[in-house]
XYZ file of C-alpha atoms in Angstrom:
571
model
C -0.243 -0.300 -0.185
C 1.242 3.219 -1.196
C -0.908 5.600 1.287
C 1.000 5.655 4.381
C 4.567 4.560 4.811
C 6.050 4.597 8.710
C 9.544 2.476 8.556
C 11.251 1.863 11.465
C 14.795 0.993 11.819
C 16.316 -0.401 14.650
C 20.649 1.235 14.342
C 22.142 -0.052 17.740
C 19.802 1.204 20.235
C 17.996 3.953 18.377
C 14.284 3.948 16.809
C 13.725 5.845 13.883
C 10.363 6.933 12.946
C 10.044 8.130 8.956
C 6.535 9.717 7.673
C 6.239 10.010 4.002
C 4.386 11.688 2.298
C 2.782 10.536 -0.977
C 3.776 11.907 -3.868
C 1.797 11.406 -7.319
C 3.954 7.252 -8.236
C 2.596 6.798 -4.665
C -1.325 7.225 -5.309
C -2.998 3.949 -5.984
C -3.423 2.230 -9.409
C -7.045 0.976 -7.719
C -7.896 4.678 -7.523
C -6.510 5.752 -10.464
C -8.484 3.008 -12.363
C -11.342 3.707 -11.020
C -11.519 7.366 -11.417
C -10.923 6.410 -15.329
C -14.295 4.061 -14.907
C -16.301 7.288 -13.197
C -16.317 4.686 -10.751
C -14.970 6.870 -8.188
C -17.973 9.265 -5.732
C -15.415 12.291 -4.058
C -17.010 12.668 -0.514
C -16.250 16.661 0.308
C -16.046 18.111 3.812
C -15.459 21.730 4.778
C -11.528 21.559 4.448
C -11.728 21.430 0.963
C -13.646 25.060 0.866
C -11.579 27.170 3.029
C -8.808 27.994 0.787
C -11.504 29.855 -0.651
C -11.936 32.247 2.293
C -15.196 30.094 3.835
C -15.102 29.223 7.713
C -14.157 26.417 9.060
C -16.377 24.095 12.372
C -14.849 25.969 15.319
C -15.394 29.712 13.157
C -18.732 28.761 12.983
C -19.445 27.966 16.325
C -17.650 30.640 17.494
C -19.685 33.655 14.905
C -22.970 32.281 16.566
C -21.769 32.676 20.189
C -21.499 36.257 19.282
C -24.461 36.455 17.327
C -26.481 35.743 19.340
C -24.629 37.535 22.607
C -23.301 34.764 25.003
C -20.609 37.173 26.787
C -19.796 34.188 29.164
C -18.170 31.411 26.812
C -13.945 31.349 26.657
C -13.752 30.685 23.169
C -10.433 28.493 24.412
C -12.780 26.754 26.567
C -14.374 25.189 23.817
C -11.061 23.202 22.402
C -11.782 19.785 22.293
C -15.702 20.199 22.643
C -17.689 17.418 20.842
C -18.421 19.771 17.799
C -22.358 18.089 17.746
C -22.471 18.897 21.719
C -21.379 22.981 21.364
C -23.755 23.380 18.456
C -26.313 21.891 20.238
C -25.903 23.624 23.900
C -25.432 27.085 20.943
C -29.551 26.354 19.707
C -31.079 25.272 23.218
C -29.616 28.483 24.560
C -30.478 30.497 21.749
C -33.384 28.837 21.849
C -34.439 29.725 25.168
C -33.776 33.102 25.119
C -35.932 33.756 21.996
C -38.929 31.317 22.901
C -41.152 33.574 23.772
C -40.697 35.852 21.188
C -40.713 33.417 18.242
C -43.760 31.826 20.279
C -45.577 34.997 19.842
C -44.775 35.790 16.403
C -46.330 31.923 15.816
C -49.595 32.875 17.420
C -49.748 36.230 14.808
C -48.939 34.026 11.700
C -51.915 31.686 13.125
C -54.028 34.616 14.043
C -54.605 32.422 17.668
C -55.167 34.797 20.635
C -52.821 34.068 23.325
C -56.106 32.927 26.051
C -57.686 30.576 23.397
C -54.603 27.930 24.064
C -54.853 28.778 27.816
C -56.879 25.479 27.912
C -56.503 23.878 24.767
C -54.034 21.787 24.898
C -53.709 20.521 21.172
C -53.742 24.199 20.342
C -51.006 23.869 22.518
C -49.165 21.950 21.265
C -49.940 22.797 17.647
C -47.912 25.973 19.190
C -45.159 25.071 20.372
C -44.489 22.441 17.144
C -44.587 25.518 15.247
C -42.986 27.355 17.738
C -39.716 24.719 18.388
C -39.158 24.636 14.393
C -39.468 28.172 13.677
C -36.505 28.170 15.547
C -34.200 25.611 14.629
C -35.315 27.587 11.015
C -34.146 30.839 12.560
C -30.847 28.951 13.460
C -29.998 28.358 10.638
C -30.533 31.025 9.201
C -28.336 32.664 11.327
C -25.675 29.919 11.037
C -26.281 30.015 7.223
C -25.207 34.165 7.328
C -21.994 33.533 8.114
C -20.746 31.171 5.130
C -19.999 33.963 2.958
C -16.350 33.951 1.936
C -13.363 35.862 3.240
C -11.414 37.338 0.692
C -7.896 37.867 2.920
C -8.612 34.146 4.099
C -8.678 33.179 0.826
C -4.875 31.028 -1.185
C -5.320 31.417 -4.808
C -2.854 29.365 -5.350
C -4.354 26.993 -3.449
C -7.400 27.705 -5.402
C -6.171 27.246 -8.956
C -4.683 23.562 -7.886
C -8.227 22.963 -5.492
C -9.974 24.084 -9.830
C -8.435 21.059 -11.439
C -10.698 19.234 -10.237
C -13.291 20.096 -12.727
C -10.528 17.902 -14.948
C -12.120 14.632 -13.501
C -15.147 12.838 -14.576
C -17.321 11.693 -11.471
C -21.460 11.007 -11.955
C -21.906 11.330 -8.182
C -20.438 13.982 -5.772
C -21.037 13.643 -2.128
C -20.523 17.328 0.536
C -20.813 18.015 3.682
C -20.366 21.657 2.540
C -23.154 24.245 2.756
C -21.202 27.120 0.358
C -21.836 26.509 -3.461
C -17.767 25.982 -4.222
C -18.301 22.777 -6.115
C -20.861 23.859 -9.134
C -19.916 27.629 -8.718
C -16.098 27.897 -8.788
C -14.736 24.277 -9.158
C -16.469 21.857 -11.675
C -17.413 25.309 -14.035
C -17.804 23.242 -17.689
C -19.448 19.921 -16.496
C -23.599 19.458 -15.643
C -24.479 18.712 -12.212
C -27.789 19.013 -10.611
C -27.776 20.268 -7.487
C -29.922 17.702 -4.686
C -30.020 18.832 -0.520
C -32.310 18.159 2.323
C -35.268 20.193 2.488
C -36.209 20.456 -1.330
C -38.639 17.779 -1.175
C -36.630 16.402 -3.794
C -35.971 12.839 -2.911
C -38.720 11.497 -5.283
C -36.901 13.640 -8.161
C -33.685 11.484 -8.529
C -32.399 10.375 -11.389
C -29.229 8.574 -11.644
C -28.996 9.570 -15.263
C -27.379 12.378 -14.215
C -24.658 14.244 -12.772
C -25.645 14.980 -8.589
C -24.064 17.146 -5.835
C -25.962 15.587 -2.974
C -25.379 18.799 -0.869
C -27.015 15.611 2.735
C -26.238 19.626 5.052
C -28.294 21.607 3.044
C -26.939 24.599 1.064
C -26.734 28.031 2.149
C -29.490 29.589 -0.008
C -31.489 27.287 2.446
C -32.330 26.835 5.877
C -34.492 24.065 5.422
C -33.291 20.831 5.650
C -29.562 22.219 7.019
C -28.024 19.719 9.340
C -25.705 21.468 11.912
C -26.967 19.991 15.875
C -26.632 17.203 17.463
C -30.766 16.731 17.138
C -30.497 17.276 13.658
C -27.541 14.828 12.787
C -29.857 12.532 13.801
C -33.194 13.347 12.307
C -30.874 13.325 8.907
C -30.065 9.296 10.156
C -33.530 8.879 10.578
C -36.088 10.864 9.288
C -34.063 11.194 5.397
C -34.402 7.439 4.651
C -34.598 7.323 1.399
C -32.388 10.179 1.275
C -29.924 7.826 2.942
C -30.378 4.683 1.269
C -30.194 6.231 -2.321
C -26.527 7.905 -1.183
C -26.336 4.490 0.840
C -26.785 2.860 -3.133
C -24.243 5.611 -4.176
C -21.608 3.684 -1.930
C -21.967 0.748 -1.824
C -20.675 0.682 -5.625
C -18.714 3.056 -5.488
C -14.744 3.920 -4.261
C -15.272 7.025 -2.113
C -12.586 8.754 -2.189
C -12.799 11.553 1.069
C -11.747 14.784 0.871
C -11.365 18.037 3.220
C -12.654 16.083 6.257
C -10.018 16.794 9.581
C -8.570 14.079 11.419
C -11.189 13.540 14.192
C -14.417 15.051 11.711
C -17.778 14.102 13.750
C -19.120 14.066 9.499
C -17.496 11.043 9.158
C -17.978 9.161 12.279
C -22.218 10.508 11.609
C -22.722 9.500 8.416
C -20.542 7.711 6.235
C -19.354 4.890 9.628
C -22.722 4.212 10.084
C -23.178 3.433 6.658
C -20.362 0.798 6.556
C -21.848 -0.068 10.210
C -25.285 -1.081 8.046
C -24.330 -2.274 5.020
C -20.395 -3.755 5.592
C -21.262 -6.852 5.741
C -22.448 -6.579 1.684
C -19.392 -4.546 0.538
C -16.777 -6.895 -1.422
C -13.413 -5.777 -2.800
C -14.573 -1.943 -2.461
C -11.862 0.410 -1.658
C -12.719 3.821 0.418
C -10.071 6.046 1.114
C -9.151 9.389 2.920
C -7.208 12.169 1.980
C -5.683 13.351 5.202
C -2.565 16.060 5.974
C 0.726 17.222 7.786
C -1.565 19.826 9.622
C -3.524 16.337 11.205
C -0.163 14.426 11.537
C 1.331 17.780 12.842
C -1.744 18.429 15.802
C -2.547 14.605 17.011
C 1.570 13.490 16.893
C 1.681 10.052 18.314
C -1.824 9.700 18.484
C -2.150 9.679 14.444
C -0.645 5.701 13.904
C -3.501 4.605 16.037
C -6.206 6.714 14.556
C -5.499 5.103 11.194
C -5.756 1.354 12.420
C -9.191 3.263 13.935
C -9.993 3.844 10.007
C -8.907 0.769 9.025
C -10.936 -1.088 11.243
C -14.009 0.633 8.917
C -11.760 -0.706 6.147
C -10.429 2.959 5.071
C -7.070 3.268 3.884
C -5.192 6.617 4.475
C -3.556 8.713 1.996
C -1.126 11.076 3.818
C -0.322 14.300 2.305
C 1.309 17.212 2.290
C -1.474 19.279 1.602
C -5.129 18.445 -0.221
C -4.429 20.998 -3.077
C -0.946 19.585 -4.037
C -2.822 15.745 -3.840
C -5.613 17.495 -6.160
C -3.171 18.260 -8.460
C -0.526 15.164 -8.532
C -3.971 13.535 -8.828
C -5.019 15.228 -12.031
C -1.824 14.251 -13.505
C -1.625 11.002 -12.096
C -5.038 10.779 -14.309
C -4.282 12.512 -17.145
C -0.701 10.303 -17.701
C -2.640 7.157 -17.210
C -5.155 8.103 -20.051
C -1.813 9.694 -22.359
C -0.244 5.855 -21.746
C -2.833 3.419 -21.587
C -2.536 1.382 -25.058
C -5.864 0.342 -26.554
C -5.353 -2.948 -26.514
C -5.153 -2.458 -22.344
C -8.730 -0.297 -22.531
C -10.286 -2.727 -24.501
C -9.456 -5.568 -22.196
C -10.248 -2.854 -19.526
C -13.998 -2.766 -20.493
C -15.360 -6.232 -20.812
C -18.083 -5.285 -22.956
C -18.711 -6.999 -25.568
C -19.970 -3.755 -27.774
C -17.511 -1.616 -27.014
C -16.058 -3.892 -28.479
C -17.382 -4.362 -31.499
C -18.454 -0.694 -31.708
C -15.142 0.194 -31.846
C -13.555 -2.238 -34.628
C -16.584 -1.180 -37.242
C -16.093 2.402 -36.444
C -12.476 2.201 -37.419
C -13.351 0.418 -40.907
C -16.809 2.475 -41.364
C -18.978 -0.172 -41.139
C -22.644 0.817 -39.793
C -23.495 0.102 -35.844
C -25.956 0.428 -34.269
C -26.233 3.335 -31.455
C -27.855 2.437 -28.680
C -28.852 4.475 -25.131
C -26.417 3.755 -22.946
C -24.389 6.518 -21.390
C -21.787 4.197 -20.062
C -21.075 2.204 -22.936
C -21.051 5.109 -25.219
C -18.911 7.603 -22.718
C -16.223 4.836 -23.205
C -16.389 4.942 -27.386
C -16.509 8.719 -26.828
C -13.192 8.121 -24.808
C -11.669 5.849 -27.273
C -12.542 8.002 -30.020
C -10.532 11.701 -27.902
C -8.151 9.206 -27.371
C -7.747 7.922 -30.987
C -8.095 11.573 -32.298
C -5.569 12.489 -29.495
C -2.462 9.623 -30.735
C -3.290 8.610 -33.744
C -0.666 6.111 -33.794
C -2.726 4.343 -32.096
C -4.521 2.995 -35.181
C -1.665 0.870 -35.420
C -1.851 -1.175 -32.335
C -3.738 -4.198 -31.078
C -7.048 -4.836 -31.977
C -6.216 -3.005 -35.311
C -3.061 -3.230 -36.598
C -3.616 -0.528 -39.564
C -0.767 -0.391 -41.513
C -0.993 3.543 -42.416
C -2.190 4.895 -39.185
C -4.314 8.149 -40.371
C -7.594 9.827 -39.703
C -8.314 10.791 -42.988
C -10.755 7.992 -43.122
C -11.363 6.906 -39.338
C -11.230 10.957 -38.885
C -14.888 11.083 -40.749
C -16.628 7.894 -39.028
C -15.594 8.492 -35.594
C -17.259 12.083 -35.718
C -20.227 10.609 -37.860
C -21.161 8.178 -34.669
C -19.924 9.858 -31.834
C -23.468 12.742 -33.305
C -25.289 9.780 -33.900
C -24.164 9.247 -30.252
C -25.819 12.319 -29.307
C -28.100 12.358 -31.516
C -29.696 9.406 -29.062
C -28.020 10.280 -25.916
C -29.164 13.520 -24.616
C -27.232 13.327 -21.476
C -23.583 13.610 -23.228
C -24.624 16.459 -24.720
C -23.073 18.637 -21.874
C -20.116 15.979 -20.714
C -16.906 17.062 -20.910
C -16.375 14.274 -23.476
C -18.662 16.053 -26.025
C -16.589 19.402 -25.497
C -13.414 17.607 -25.957
C -14.510 16.488 -28.871
C -16.198 19.270 -30.438
C -12.898 20.955 -30.422
C -11.382 18.544 -31.361
C -13.750 18.373 -34.987
C -12.634 22.265 -35.429
C -8.727 20.925 -35.149
C -9.387 18.287 -37.445
C -10.754 20.425 -40.113
C -7.637 22.767 -39.488
C -4.993 19.812 -40.328
C -6.297 19.327 -43.694
C -4.484 22.193 -46.693
C -7.602 20.531 -48.993
C -10.319 22.448 -49.841
C -12.546 19.765 -50.055
C -11.324 17.814 -47.320
C -12.177 20.730 -45.380
C -15.304 21.226 -46.407
C -16.386 17.711 -45.449
C -14.543 18.056 -42.475
C -16.548 21.025 -41.332
C -19.902 19.686 -42.457
C -19.077 17.444 -38.746
C -17.870 20.379 -36.681
C -21.254 22.560 -38.013
C -23.052 19.561 -37.209
C -22.167 19.012 -33.601
C -22.577 22.776 -32.844
C -26.358 21.657 -32.519
C -25.823 19.720 -29.766
C -23.503 22.396 -27.776
C -25.575 23.946 -24.496
C -24.020 26.698 -21.880
C -21.422 24.784 -20.620
C -17.745 26.273 -21.193
C -16.357 26.313 -24.385
C -12.862 25.167 -24.197
C -11.083 28.475 -25.647
C -8.681 27.195 -27.783
C -11.841 26.289 -30.200
C -11.411 30.639 -30.999
C -8.684 29.877 -32.450
C -8.647 27.030 -34.493
C -12.315 28.525 -36.064
C -9.501 31.700 -36.604
C -7.675 29.439 -39.000
C -10.919 27.818 -41.051
C -12.362 31.722 -41.629
C -8.758 32.767 -42.379
C -8.426 29.897 -44.929
C -12.058 29.653 -45.774
C -12.985 32.453 -48.427
C -16.164 32.336 -50.384
C -14.614 35.138 -53.244
C -11.148 34.091 -53.479
C -9.338 31.751 -55.829
C -12.017 32.061 -58.283
C -15.309 30.931 -56.213
C -13.798 27.232 -55.656
C -13.206 27.349 -52.026
C -15.778 25.121 -51.167
C -15.503 25.297 -47.263
C -15.562 28.566 -47.424
C -19.194 28.230 -49.178
C -19.971 26.306 -46.933
C -19.587 28.610 -44.052
C -21.454 31.294 -46.162
C -24.435 29.218 -46.054
C -24.548 27.152 -42.969
C -22.686 30.848 -40.641
C -25.902 30.629 -39.186
C -25.924 26.824 -38.004
C -22.993 27.957 -35.303
C -23.753 28.009 -31.229
C -23.469 31.364 -30.516
C -20.931 30.428 -27.832
C -18.318 29.668 -30.669
C -19.372 32.761 -32.591
C -18.334 34.466 -29.384
C -15.523 32.273 -28.605
C -13.666 33.651 -32.042
C -14.457 37.090 -31.555
C -13.016 36.733 -27.775
C -9.976 35.098 -29.680
C -9.875 38.976 -32.168
C -10.204 40.597 -29.597
C -7.649 38.701 -27.311
C -5.058 38.253 -29.708
C -5.081 41.200 -32.653
C -5.102 44.017 -30.419
C -2.144 45.168 -28.515
C -3.449 46.737 -25.814
C -0.262 48.168 -24.002
C 0.543 49.870 -27.489
C -2.906 50.417 -28.535
C -2.092 48.698 -31.993
C -4.841 46.619 -33.724
C -4.028 44.301 -37.100
C -6.998 42.370 -38.544
C -6.768 41.018 -42.590
C -9.888 41.471 -44.686
C -10.874 38.025 -45.343
C -11.982 37.998 -41.175
C -14.023 41.563 -41.843
C -15.818 39.455 -44.494
C -16.904 37.002 -42.051
C -17.579 39.594 -39.257
C -20.300 41.145 -41.529
C -21.411 37.833 -42.272
C -21.840 37.300 -38.277
C -23.382 40.787 -37.889
C -26.059 39.528 -40.151
C -26.380 36.284 -39.383
C -26.554 36.956 -35.793
C -28.261 40.233 -35.248
C -30.551 39.333 -32.371
C -27.768 38.105 -30.662
C -26.165 40.872 -28.274
C -23.295 39.604 -26.532
C -21.914 39.354 -30.698
C -23.253 42.530 -31.200
C -21.816 44.193 -29.107
C -18.078 42.365 -29.912
C -18.458 42.590 -33.692
C -18.850 46.402 -32.593
C -15.944 46.585 -30.588
C -13.606 45.101 -33.242
C -15.192 47.306 -36.146
C -14.478 50.639 -33.532
C -11.201 49.301 -33.435
C -10.181 49.442 -37.150
C -11.941 52.677 -37.357
C -9.926 53.684 -34.932
C -6.363 52.706 -36.591
C -7.910 53.837 -39.878
């Protein structure tokens, strides 16, 4: 195991303990393989959000203490106290001092005269229950008001490393965090549905959708927040359907816990309960917890024994210097494995007869029916991406082509990919779609033949039908810039078929794609420091066509106006 090495050496009577932090080469191969198969579920805690300036648990406790005006509690005295216990204590204190005021508000809301409930036990019980519910919601609101990033606490170097997690593919992500770092800062180019407690969305669960599951609630809703001791048990006892779905995800995937402290109560209350309930039914599934140098320094000699404790729950510890650096190394390790793995190994790892038949048929131009199967077709798309990036794979097993060339196989793959996106609509918002879209225009840009560029552009334009609002690769603008330069319908005695195709179908380009092209012009043709702008006439020609065809696209019109103003200034 490469996760934690505690090497003991005897030198005479001297005992030397050496702790080694894992590096990229030490990351377990099983974890990397599971990531490539999209069989990993990250279980993300508060430590993930700290570099973004969000408070940790202790800071939340102190913040609540100050907001409800507790003056006689020394901050140092809460060190080492059970976090759930102190959270519950603060809530009870708040309830005690606020109960009567809150009860009066409930009576007004229900239009009940206080005298009406004096001898009415049922009505009194109703009012008390409503009061307790409101107190809990109000307390949760106080908590959520503290979930704001503090700019001075942000570590932008660590943030950039954490954002690299977006390069990995996950079907599900589980988090106990209230903030929106995952959906708004990390996974900006992937389409995740967000589900959280308190929204009554459990029955809307669609296992085919990529989902971020916020099991402790969301900062935008004080309903369903899990913070106090009683709320934890409420989750364990009252959210049965939600919890069972969560357990299903855990039981069929590898769980990678990141951002949790050395003794984080979240793990104990949720994950360990899952292991107690279903551990006997789990065969061969690996569970990893990422711990950092901070944990090691804090707990010192007990750290090794905590590792034994985790091992008793089938959890392997990955001891790292810090979480952002680990994520950067993890992404690099997956990328290296992906780029070095041969297609022969890929065939063996899939073990899917359809997968093998599809690739063999597509590469020789034979037809093969496209099925609705997200996992299968994602694997096929990833194989296409790998071949586009390294066409020499075609000379390897199982193809053994004498001439490893994308000239023929490229169109075959793009044609089949279009059929996949036609039937499997969920994949239109996937990373695989964005990669193939980018590769299709790059493929068109690689040829200098007028007719070939036309034929290849057909596939790119066809793929534009499926473009969503996802972030488009910036490189796409460069390739489109080259294509527009090459494809001028009025040059070379009007014998430029690529140009004629673009002129006829320019309105079929997706708005984000056109915006990417215009953004490239502004950023690469304008030297703002020296106020020098240069643009060839062929691009002016296309800008006029775009301006006419996209008259209602506000952002496109703004881009073109800015570019034309620069041209006038130049003149």
